[in-house]
Amino acid sequence: MPATTASATSSRPPALGVAEARRAILERLSPVTGWERVTVRNALGRVLAEDVIAPYNVPAHDNSAMDGYAVRHADLAPGAETTLAVVGTAFAGRPFSGLVGAGQAVRIMTGASIPQGADTIVVQEVTRSDGERVTIPPGQRAGQNLRRAGEDLALGGVALPAGKRCGPADLGLIASLGIAEVAVHRPLRVAFFSTGDEIASIGKPLAPGEIYDSNRYTLFGALTRLGCEVLDMGVVRDDPAALETALRDASAAADVVLTSGGVSVGEADFIRELMNRLGEVAFWKIDIKPGRPMAFGRVGDAWLFGLPGNPVAVLVTFYQFVQDALLTLSGVRPLPEPAIFEAVCAEPIRKQPGRREFLRGRLSAGEGEPRVALAGAQGSGVLRSMAEANCFIVLPESRGDVAAGERVPVQMFDGLV
Ligand code: AMP
Ligand code: MG
């Protein structure tokens, strides 16, 4: 464990910066072993376990990028029109089989193979033709409007690297190579449960003092989007024996265990004692708002993330720490660059220097420059503003108050929430 490991008895764990905590997590993780072959469609969202190699050139043959005429550039007069005899037509999928001789041209469609002898395509729009002859204006460039064999991908080249998470364009690229199946990492298995005596599951009326569990649904959504196999283990009481059973079961069944609630400083010390007995878990106070307490470590053979209980803090810590950890374990490399850029803040924001704050924002195109406004109330239990937001406004540790019109960094949700 990193030097930040807190013993079961220490009451004041050291505070960690966001970057430091991310590093401490990511440097310990390596991808799960185990892979399978899947068909192209089933590769969507999956992570390639080996390079996809081009089995031939793409495109396979030199072909025309335009509708027009295939000609021999040497036949064209440099400063005057040239008239050539049209000796046939080349269609995509139905090539012209003859040879283009001196003084000859072949009508050609986009995607058709370049007939032997021709080296240049003249676009139809600039020519005149009576069907038997075609007149070409001067100023044509040798080799123009050709797509060369292997221009997209050369035979034997890496079409897609291992570690790439397949999106729609990747499926198309794999199919364009005539490849029907690819090797992908097995999906990550993630078990999660909520903790708290006040947490009730949907489907029954609330008893006094109870609230409905939202974290399991947020986590279900975020994990499913990431392509994880999810194992929802329900709500667990703040009871040592119940928690021990849940942690043992979860860590036996999954690669990663996520819990929410019960990790605050001073709260439920038995969770710390328990996690440290079952594994090796550090309790971190992170310089972040919302989401200050978080636990990370191993329980049995699984990685454990003990997230805070507050519904917004769950999403903030998930997005800042857990998502890249899960991608790393799933075999993704390199990790995608975080989509952070600057926008003009539409309103003042109060902030004390010290912690990195993640505020829920709404980004819009603005006039000339993107603008961002706060998306409603910012309490760490207020999920509605999270649902209405499309980005985080990220205020760095050292930053104080923000005035309206100042630039602030924003981090797009990128489909997470
Ligand atoms: P805790 O970290 O357990 O002290 O929880 C912090 C706050 O988040 C408390 O107000 C809890 O009631 C609330 N909370 C904890 N878990 C959940 C959950 N699964 N769904 C909704 N709210 C929760
Ligand atoms: Mg609790």
Short mmCIF file of C-alpha atoms and ligand atoms in Angstrom, two decimals:
data_model
loop_
_atom_site.label_atom_id
_atom_site.label_comp_id
_atom_site.label_asym_id
_atom_site.label_seq_id
_atom_site.Cartn_x
_atom_site.Cartn_y
_atom_site.Cartn_z
CA MET A 1 0.00 0.00 0.00
CA PRO A 2 1.13 3.57 -0.48
CA ALA A 3 2.50 5.45 2.50
CA THR A 4 -0.94 6.96 3.01
CA THR A 5 -2.36 3.75 4.45
CA ALA A 6 -4.19 4.52 7.64
CA SER A 7 -4.19 1.95 10.37
CA ALA A 8 -7.52 0.83 11.76
CA THR A 9 -7.01 3.00 14.76
CA SER A 10 -5.78 6.28 13.28
CA SER A 11 -8.53 8.83 13.54
CA ARG A 12 -6.99 11.51 11.31
CA PRO A 13 -5.96 10.11 7.96
CA PRO A 14 -3.79 12.48 5.92
CA ALA A 15 -5.52 14.59 3.25
CA LEU A 16 -4.61 13.75 -0.32
CA GLY A 17 -4.79 15.83 -3.48
CA VAL A 18 -6.97 14.56 -6.32
CA ALA A 19 -4.01 13.94 -8.65
CA GLU A 20 -2.05 12.19 -5.89
CA ALA A 21 -4.99 9.91 -5.06
CA ARG A 22 -5.54 9.06 -8.74
CA ARG A 23 -1.87 8.19 -9.12
CA ALA A 24 -1.83 6.06 -5.99
CA ILE A 25 -4.80 4.08 -7.33
CA LEU A 26 -3.79 3.73 -10.96
CA GLU A 27 -0.17 2.73 -10.31
CA ARG A 28 -1.34 -0.37 -8.46
CA LEU A 29 -3.69 -1.67 -11.14
CA SER A 30 -3.07 -3.93 -14.11
CA PRO A 31 -5.62 -5.41 -16.52
CA VAL A 32 -7.51 -8.56 -15.63
CA THR A 33 -6.33 -11.60 -17.54
CA GLY A 34 -8.82 -13.61 -19.54
CA TRP A 35 -10.14 -12.87 -23.01
CA GLU A 36 -12.62 -14.19 -25.52
CA ARG A 37 -13.35 -13.94 -29.22
CA VAL A 38 -16.49 -12.04 -30.15
CA THR A 39 -18.19 -11.17 -33.41
CA VAL A 40 -17.82 -7.62 -34.75
CA ARG A 41 -21.16 -6.37 -33.44
CA ASN A 42 -20.50 -7.79 -29.98
CA ALA A 43 -17.18 -5.93 -29.85
CA LEU A 44 -19.00 -2.61 -29.27
CA GLY A 45 -17.76 -1.19 -25.96
CA ARG A 46 -15.31 -4.06 -25.49
CA VAL A 47 -11.54 -3.66 -25.17
CA LEU A 48 -9.27 -5.27 -27.77
CA ALA A 49 -6.97 -7.88 -26.23
CA GLU A 50 -4.63 -7.91 -29.24
CA ASP A 51 -3.79 -5.69 -32.20
CA VAL A 52 -6.10 -5.98 -35.19
CA ILE A 53 -3.77 -6.44 -38.17
CA ALA A 54 -4.80 -5.54 -41.73
CA PRO A 55 -4.93 -8.82 -43.72
CA TYR A 56 -4.66 -6.84 -46.97
CA ASN A 57 -4.42 -3.33 -48.31
CA VAL A 58 -7.31 -0.94 -47.72
CA PRO A 59 -8.37 0.04 -50.29
CA ALA A 60 -7.36 -3.20 -51.98
CA HIS A 61 -6.78 -1.56 -55.41
CA ASP A 62 -5.99 1.88 -56.75
CA ASN A 63 -9.44 3.37 -57.39
CA SER A 64 -11.17 6.53 -58.43
CA ALA A 65 -12.18 9.13 -55.84
CA MET A 66 -14.59 10.79 -58.31
CA ASP A 67 -16.94 10.15 -61.21
CA GLY A 68 -15.08 11.12 -64.40
CA TYR A 69 -12.57 9.81 -66.93
CA ALA A 70 -9.46 7.71 -66.41
CA VAL A 71 -6.70 9.00 -68.68
CA ARG A 72 -2.95 8.84 -69.33
CA HIS A 73 -1.55 12.13 -68.11
CA ALA A 74 1.17 12.06 -70.82
CA ASP A 75 -1.58 12.30 -73.47
CA LEU A 76 -2.84 15.68 -72.20
CA ALA A 77 -1.61 18.84 -73.90
CA PRO A 78 -0.18 21.14 -71.22
CA GLY A 79 -1.74 24.39 -72.48
CA ALA A 80 -4.75 23.35 -74.55
CA GLU A 81 -7.78 21.08 -74.59
CA THR A 82 -7.23 17.41 -75.47
CA THR A 83 -9.82 15.14 -77.08
CA LEU A 84 -9.60 11.41 -76.34
CA ALA A 85 -11.53 8.36 -77.59
CA VAL A 86 -13.80 6.81 -74.92
CA VAL A 87 -13.17 3.04 -75.08
CA GLY A 88 -15.31 1.78 -72.18
CA THR A 89 -16.62 2.27 -68.64
CA ALA A 90 -15.29 1.16 -65.23
CA PHE A 91 -17.87 0.67 -62.47
CA ALA A 92 -17.25 0.03 -58.77
CA GLY A 93 -17.30 -3.76 -58.56
CA ARG A 94 -17.21 -4.14 -62.38
CA PRO A 95 -13.75 -3.10 -63.57
CA PHE A 96 -12.76 -2.23 -67.14
CA SER A 97 -10.69 -5.22 -68.22
CA GLY A 98 -8.88 -3.71 -71.19
CA LEU A 99 -5.88 -1.45 -71.42
CA VAL A 100 -6.09 2.33 -71.83
CA GLY A 101 -3.87 3.04 -74.86
CA ALA A 102 -2.44 6.29 -76.20
CA GLY A 103 -5.20 8.79 -77.03
CA GLN A 104 -7.83 6.80 -75.11
CA ALA A 105 -9.96 7.39 -71.99
CA VAL A 106 -12.29 5.19 -69.93
CA ARG A 107 -15.37 6.58 -68.23
CA ILE A 108 -15.03 5.75 -64.50
CA MET A 109 -17.29 5.80 -61.42
CA THR A 110 -16.26 6.57 -57.85
CA GLY A 111 -14.69 3.51 -56.23
CA ALA A 112 -13.99 1.71 -59.53
CA SER A 113 -10.51 0.23 -59.98
CA ILE A 114 -8.19 2.30 -62.15
CA PRO A 115 -7.88 0.58 -65.54
CA GLN A 116 -4.44 -0.54 -66.64
CA GLY A 117 -2.56 2.18 -68.47
CA ALA A 118 -4.45 5.09 -66.88
CA ASP A 119 -2.83 7.17 -64.14
CA THR A 120 -5.07 10.23 -63.67
CA ILE A 121 -8.78 10.91 -63.12
CA VAL A 122 -10.45 13.95 -64.63
CA VAL A 123 -13.72 14.86 -62.94
CA GLN A 124 -16.77 14.63 -65.13
CA GLU A 125 -17.91 18.21 -64.46
CA VAL A 126 -14.97 19.82 -66.31
CA THR A 127 -15.25 17.63 -69.43
CA ARG A 128 -17.45 17.61 -72.57
CA SER A 129 -18.41 14.33 -74.16
CA ASP A 130 -20.62 13.01 -76.97
CA GLY A 131 -20.32 9.46 -75.61
CA GLU A 132 -17.58 8.44 -78.07
CA ARG A 133 -15.08 11.20 -77.43
CA VAL A 134 -14.27 13.32 -74.41
CA THR A 135 -12.64 16.75 -74.34
CA ILE A 136 -10.43 17.56 -71.36
CA PRO A 137 -9.38 21.11 -70.39
CA PRO A 138 -5.71 21.90 -69.65
CA GLY A 139 -4.32 22.09 -66.11
CA GLN A 140 -4.86 18.49 -64.93
CA ARG A 141 -2.38 17.19 -62.34
CA ALA A 142 -0.74 13.78 -62.85
CA GLY A 143 -2.21 11.21 -60.43
CA GLN A 144 -5.09 13.45 -59.31
CA ASN A 145 -8.32 12.05 -57.81
CA LEU A 146 -6.85 8.61 -57.18
CA ARG A 147 -7.13 6.62 -53.99
CA ARG A 148 -4.05 4.44 -53.76
CA ALA A 149 -4.09 0.81 -52.66
CA GLY A 150 -3.13 0.67 -48.97
CA GLU A 151 -3.70 4.41 -48.51
CA ASP A 152 -6.02 3.83 -45.51
CA LEU A 153 -4.14 0.82 -44.19
CA ALA A 154 -1.21 -1.13 -45.54
CA LEU A 155 -1.20 -4.92 -45.52
CA GLY A 156 0.29 -6.15 -42.19
CA GLY A 157 -0.15 -2.77 -40.49
CA VAL A 158 -1.88 -2.29 -37.12
CA ALA A 159 -5.45 -1.29 -37.91
CA LEU A 160 -6.45 -1.01 -34.23
CA PRO A 161 -4.14 -1.40 -31.23
CA ALA A 162 -4.69 -3.69 -28.26
CA GLY A 163 -6.21 -1.66 -25.44
CA LYS A 164 -8.62 0.24 -27.68
CA ARG A 165 -12.23 0.31 -26.55
CA CYS A 166 -14.30 -0.31 -29.67
CA GLY A 167 -16.72 2.39 -30.79
CA PRO A 168 -18.91 2.49 -33.90
CA ALA A 169 -16.06 3.59 -36.21
CA ASP A 170 -13.90 0.72 -34.94
CA LEU A 171 -16.61 -1.83 -35.76
CA GLY A 172 -16.77 -0.41 -39.28
CA LEU A 173 -12.99 -0.51 -39.64
CA ILE A 174 -12.82 -4.15 -38.47
CA ALA A 175 -15.58 -5.10 -40.92
CA SER A 176 -13.83 -3.20 -43.74
CA LEU A 177 -10.92 -5.60 -43.29
CA GLY A 178 -13.18 -8.60 -43.79
CA ILE A 179 -12.56 -9.66 -40.17
CA ALA A 180 -15.55 -11.37 -38.52
CA GLU A 181 -14.24 -11.86 -34.96
CA VAL A 182 -11.79 -10.11 -32.66
CA ALA A 183 -10.15 -10.97 -29.32
CA VAL A 184 -11.37 -8.82 -26.43
CA HIS A 185 -10.66 -8.72 -22.70
CA ARG A 186 -13.30 -10.39 -20.60
CA PRO A 187 -15.69 -7.90 -19.00
CA LEU A 188 -14.85 -6.69 -15.52
CA ARG A 189 -17.16 -8.00 -12.79
CA VAL A 190 -18.17 -5.29 -10.35
CA ALA A 191 -20.24 -5.96 -7.23
CA PHE A 192 -21.78 -3.09 -5.32
CA PHE A 193 -23.95 -2.44 -2.32
CA SER A 194 -25.27 0.48 -0.33
CA THR A 195 -24.81 0.79 3.41
CA GLY A 196 -26.96 2.51 5.99
CA ASP A 197 -29.79 1.73 8.41
CA GLU A 198 -31.82 4.56 6.85
CA ILE A 199 -31.55 3.29 3.28
CA ALA A 200 -34.59 1.54 1.82
CA SER A 201 -34.95 -0.20 -1.52
CA ILE A 202 -37.60 0.93 -3.98
CA GLY A 203 -40.78 -1.11 -4.11
CA LYS A 204 -41.90 -0.63 -0.52
CA PRO A 205 -43.18 2.34 1.47
CA LEU A 206 -40.67 4.31 3.52
CA ALA A 207 -40.65 3.89 7.31
CA PRO A 208 -40.09 7.08 9.34
CA GLY A 209 -36.55 8.38 8.84
CA GLU A 210 -35.85 6.18 5.83
CA ILE A 211 -34.80 7.37 2.36
CA TYR A 212 -34.80 5.52 -0.90
CA ASP A 213 -31.52 4.16 -2.18
CA SER A 214 -30.37 6.08 -5.22
CA ASN A 215 -26.68 5.18 -5.25
CA ARG A 216 -27.22 1.66 -6.47
CA TYR A 217 -29.07 2.97 -9.48
CA THR A 218 -26.49 5.64 -10.27
CA LEU A 219 -23.76 3.03 -10.01
CA PHE A 220 -25.72 0.53 -12.07
CA GLY A 221 -25.96 3.14 -14.84
CA ALA A 222 -22.34 4.25 -14.70
CA LEU A 223 -20.99 0.69 -14.58
CA THR A 224 -23.24 -0.58 -17.35
CA ARG A 225 -22.13 2.29 -19.58
CA LEU A 226 -18.53 1.26 -18.97
CA GLY A 227 -19.28 -2.28 -20.12
CA CYS A 228 -18.91 -3.92 -16.69
CA GLU A 229 -20.83 -6.98 -15.57
CA VAL A 230 -22.75 -5.69 -12.58
CA LEU A 231 -23.69 -7.57 -9.45
CA ASP A 232 -26.19 -5.57 -7.37
CA MET A 233 -25.99 -6.80 -3.77
CA GLY A 234 -28.68 -4.56 -2.32
CA VAL A 235 -28.65 -2.57 0.90
CA VAL A 236 -26.59 -3.68 3.88
CA ARG A 237 -27.33 -2.53 7.44
CA ASP A 238 -24.73 -0.69 9.52
CA ASP A 239 -24.05 -3.95 11.27
CA PRO A 240 -20.61 -5.56 11.47
CA ALA A 241 -21.75 -9.12 10.82
CA ALA A 242 -23.96 -8.16 7.85
CA LEU A 243 -21.20 -6.01 6.39
CA GLU A 244 -18.61 -8.73 6.82
CA THR A 245 -20.81 -11.24 5.00
CA ALA A 246 -21.54 -8.76 2.21
CA LEU A 247 -17.87 -7.87 1.77
CA ARG A 248 -16.80 -11.52 1.72
CA ASP A 249 -19.49 -12.48 -0.79
CA ALA A 250 -18.81 -9.49 -3.01
CA SER A 251 -15.06 -9.96 -3.08
CA ALA A 252 -15.43 -13.67 -3.85
CA ALA A 253 -17.73 -12.97 -6.79
CA ALA A 254 -16.20 -9.89 -8.40
CA ASP A 255 -13.00 -8.22 -9.52
CA VAL A 256 -14.05 -4.95 -7.93
CA VAL A 257 -16.33 -4.11 -5.00
CA LEU A 258 -17.95 -0.69 -4.70
CA THR A 259 -19.69 0.38 -1.52
CA SER A 260 -21.37 3.66 -0.74
CA GLY A 261 -21.80 5.26 2.66
CA GLY A 262 -20.27 4.60 6.03
CA VAL A 263 -16.73 5.83 5.32
CA SER A 264 -16.87 9.29 6.89
CA VAL A 265 -14.28 10.13 9.50
CA GLY A 266 -15.65 9.29 12.91
CA GLU A 267 -18.56 7.32 11.45
CA ALA A 268 -18.84 3.59 11.85
CA ASP A 269 -15.30 2.79 12.86
CA PHE A 270 -16.15 -0.88 12.63
CA ILE A 271 -16.13 -0.58 8.83
CA ARG A 272 -12.49 0.41 8.96
CA GLU A 273 -11.66 -2.31 11.39
CA LEU A 274 -13.55 -4.81 9.26
CA MET A 275 -12.03 -3.77 5.94
CA ASN A 276 -8.59 -3.95 7.40
CA ARG A 277 -9.24 -7.39 8.82
CA LEU A 278 -10.56 -8.74 5.50
CA GLY A 279 -7.92 -7.04 3.39
CA GLU A 280 -5.75 -4.01 3.16
CA VAL A 281 -7.71 -0.81 2.83
CA ALA A 282 -6.62 2.81 3.14
CA PHE A 283 -9.08 5.45 4.28
CA TRP A 284 -8.41 8.70 2.53
CA LYS A 285 -9.48 12.20 3.22
CA ILE A 286 -9.26 13.74 -0.23
CA ASP A 287 -9.04 17.48 -0.89
CA ILE A 288 -12.19 17.41 -2.95
CA LYS A 289 -15.72 18.72 -2.65
CA PRO A 290 -18.06 16.95 -2.64
CA GLY A 291 -16.69 13.53 -1.76
CA ARG A 292 -13.96 14.01 0.81
CA PRO A 293 -13.84 10.54 2.42
CA MET A 294 -13.00 7.53 0.31
CA ALA A 295 -11.54 4.11 0.97
CA PHE A 296 -9.39 2.18 -1.47
CA GLY A 297 -7.59 -1.11 -1.25
CA ARG A 298 -8.01 -4.86 -1.47
CA VAL A 299 -10.50 -7.16 0.16
CA GLY A 300 -9.76 -10.82 -0.54
CA ASP A 301 -8.92 -11.01 -4.24
CA ALA A 302 -10.94 -7.94 -5.20
CA TRP A 303 -10.20 -4.22 -5.37
CA LEU A 304 -12.40 -2.18 -3.10
CA PHE A 305 -13.62 1.39 -3.46
CA GLY A 306 -15.53 2.65 -0.43
CA LEU A 307 -17.36 5.70 -1.80
CA PRO A 308 -19.06 8.37 0.30
CA GLY A 309 -22.80 8.06 0.85
CA ASN A 310 -23.97 11.37 -0.54
CA PRO A 311 -25.52 10.78 -3.96
CA VAL A 312 -23.60 13.54 -5.75
CA ALA A 313 -20.35 12.65 -3.99
CA VAL A 314 -20.80 9.11 -5.32
CA LEU A 315 -20.82 10.38 -8.88
CA VAL A 316 -17.98 12.83 -8.36
CA THR A 317 -15.70 10.22 -6.81
CA PHE A 318 -16.78 7.64 -9.37
CA TYR A 319 -15.93 9.97 -12.23
CA GLN A 320 -12.64 11.23 -10.78
CA PHE A 321 -11.22 7.99 -9.38
CA VAL A 322 -13.21 4.84 -10.11
CA GLN A 323 -13.90 5.21 -13.84
CA ASP A 324 -10.27 5.30 -14.95
CA ALA A 325 -9.45 2.51 -12.48
CA LEU A 326 -12.14 0.31 -14.03
CA LEU A 327 -10.98 1.17 -17.55
CA THR A 328 -7.41 0.27 -16.59
CA LEU A 329 -8.53 -3.05 -15.10
CA SER A 330 -10.59 -3.66 -18.26
CA GLY A 331 -7.42 -3.38 -20.36
CA VAL A 332 -7.94 0.12 -21.80
CA ARG A 333 -4.66 1.84 -22.66
CA PRO A 334 -3.82 4.57 -22.94
CA LEU A 335 -6.55 6.07 -20.77
CA PRO A 336 -8.67 8.60 -22.64
CA GLU A 337 -7.63 12.22 -22.09
CA PRO A 338 -10.09 13.96 -19.75
CA ALA A 339 -12.30 16.32 -21.77
CA ILE A 340 -11.40 19.53 -19.88
CA PHE A 341 -11.53 22.98 -21.45
CA GLU A 342 -12.32 26.55 -20.43
CA ALA A 343 -15.65 28.35 -20.52
CA VAL A 344 -16.83 31.78 -19.43
CA CYS A 345 -18.62 31.55 -16.11
CA ALA A 346 -22.04 33.26 -16.32
CA GLU A 347 -22.34 33.95 -12.60
CA PRO A 348 -20.20 34.50 -9.52
CA ILE A 349 -19.26 31.46 -7.43
CA ARG A 350 -18.08 31.58 -3.83
CA LYS A 351 -15.16 29.31 -2.98
CA GLN A 352 -12.64 28.96 -0.19
CA PRO A 353 -9.12 28.04 -1.31
CA GLY A 354 -8.09 24.53 -0.16
CA ARG A 355 -10.13 21.85 -1.86
CA ARG A 356 -10.76 21.09 -5.50
CA GLU A 357 -14.47 21.71 -6.05
CA PHE A 358 -16.65 20.01 -8.62
CA LEU A 359 -19.77 22.04 -9.28
CA ARG A 360 -22.61 20.91 -11.48
CA GLY A 361 -22.78 23.12 -14.55
CA ARG A 362 -24.62 23.61 -17.78
CA LEU A 363 -22.40 24.39 -20.71
CA SER A 364 -23.79 26.09 -23.79
CA ALA A 365 -22.26 27.32 -27.04
CA GLY A 366 -22.58 31.02 -26.06
CA GLU A 367 -21.72 33.82 -28.47
CA GLY A 368 -18.22 33.15 -29.71
CA GLU A 369 -17.11 31.43 -26.52
CA PRO A 370 -18.68 28.57 -24.57
CA ARG A 371 -20.48 29.68 -21.43
CA VAL A 372 -21.21 27.76 -18.29
CA ALA A 373 -23.76 28.40 -15.54
CA LEU A 374 -24.46 26.55 -12.31
CA ALA A 375 -27.11 23.85 -12.71
CA GLY A 376 -29.24 24.55 -9.66
CA ALA A 377 -28.60 23.86 -5.97
CA GLN A 378 -25.16 22.45 -5.22
CA GLY A 379 -25.75 20.48 -2.01
CA SER A 380 -23.99 17.10 -2.10
CA GLY A 381 -27.31 15.30 -1.72
CA VAL A 382 -29.05 17.18 -4.54
CA LEU A 383 -29.28 14.73 -7.41
CA ARG A 384 -31.64 16.86 -9.44
CA SER A 385 -28.98 19.42 -10.32
CA MET A 386 -26.70 16.52 -11.24
CA ALA A 387 -29.35 15.22 -13.60
CA GLU A 388 -29.77 18.70 -15.12
CA ALA A 389 -26.04 19.31 -15.50
CA ASN A 390 -23.98 18.40 -18.54
CA CYS A 391 -20.55 19.14 -17.07
CA PHE A 392 -18.57 19.76 -13.92
CA ILE A 393 -17.13 23.20 -13.28
CA VAL A 394 -13.76 22.24 -11.80
CA LEU A 395 -12.31 24.83 -9.44
CA PRO A 396 -8.69 23.99 -8.54
CA GLU A 397 -7.51 23.75 -4.94
CA SER A 398 -5.85 27.18 -4.85
CA ARG A 399 -8.74 29.06 -6.43
CA GLY A 400 -10.92 31.44 -4.42
CA ASP A 401 -14.15 33.20 -5.43
CA VAL A 402 -15.01 33.32 -9.12
CA ALA A 403 -16.44 36.53 -10.59
CA ALA A 404 -19.01 36.49 -13.38
CA GLY A 405 -17.22 36.60 -16.74
CA GLU A 406 -14.07 34.79 -15.52
CA ARG A 407 -12.91 31.68 -17.32
CA VAL A 408 -13.26 28.37 -15.47
CA PRO A 409 -12.26 24.83 -16.40
CA VAL A 410 -15.16 22.53 -17.26
CA GLN A 411 -15.14 18.76 -17.54
CA MET A 412 -17.78 17.28 -19.81
CA PHE A 413 -19.64 14.29 -18.44
CA ASP A 414 -18.97 12.50 -21.69
CA GLY A 415 -21.98 10.28 -21.44
CA LEU A 416 -21.42 9.14 -17.88
CA VAL A 417 -24.53 10.50 -16.24
P1 AMP B 1 -22.87 8.32 5.02
O1 AMP B 1 -21.59 8.48 4.25
O2 AMP B 1 -23.25 6.90 5.19
O3 AMP B 1 -22.83 9.08 6.29
O4 AMP B 1 -23.99 8.98 4.13
C1 AMP B 1 -23.97 10.36 3.82
C2 AMP B 1 -25.35 10.83 3.39
O5 AMP B 1 -25.72 10.18 2.17
C3 AMP B 1 -26.46 10.54 4.39
O6 AMP B 1 -27.35 11.63 4.37
C4 AMP B 1 -27.11 9.30 3.82
O7 AMP B 1 -28.45 9.19 4.20
C5 AMP B 1 -26.96 9.52 2.34
N1 AMP B 1 -26.90 8.22 1.66
C6 AMP B 1 -26.07 7.22 1.98
N2 AMP B 1 -26.27 6.17 1.16
C7 AMP B 1 -27.26 6.52 0.32
C8 AMP B 1 -27.91 5.85 -0.75
N3 AMP B 1 -27.59 4.61 -1.11
N4 AMP B 1 -28.87 6.52 -1.45
C9 AMP B 1 -29.20 7.79 -1.09
N5 AMP B 1 -28.61 8.47 -0.10
C10 AMP B 1 -27.66 7.84 0.62
MG MG B 2 -24.35 5.81 6.44
#
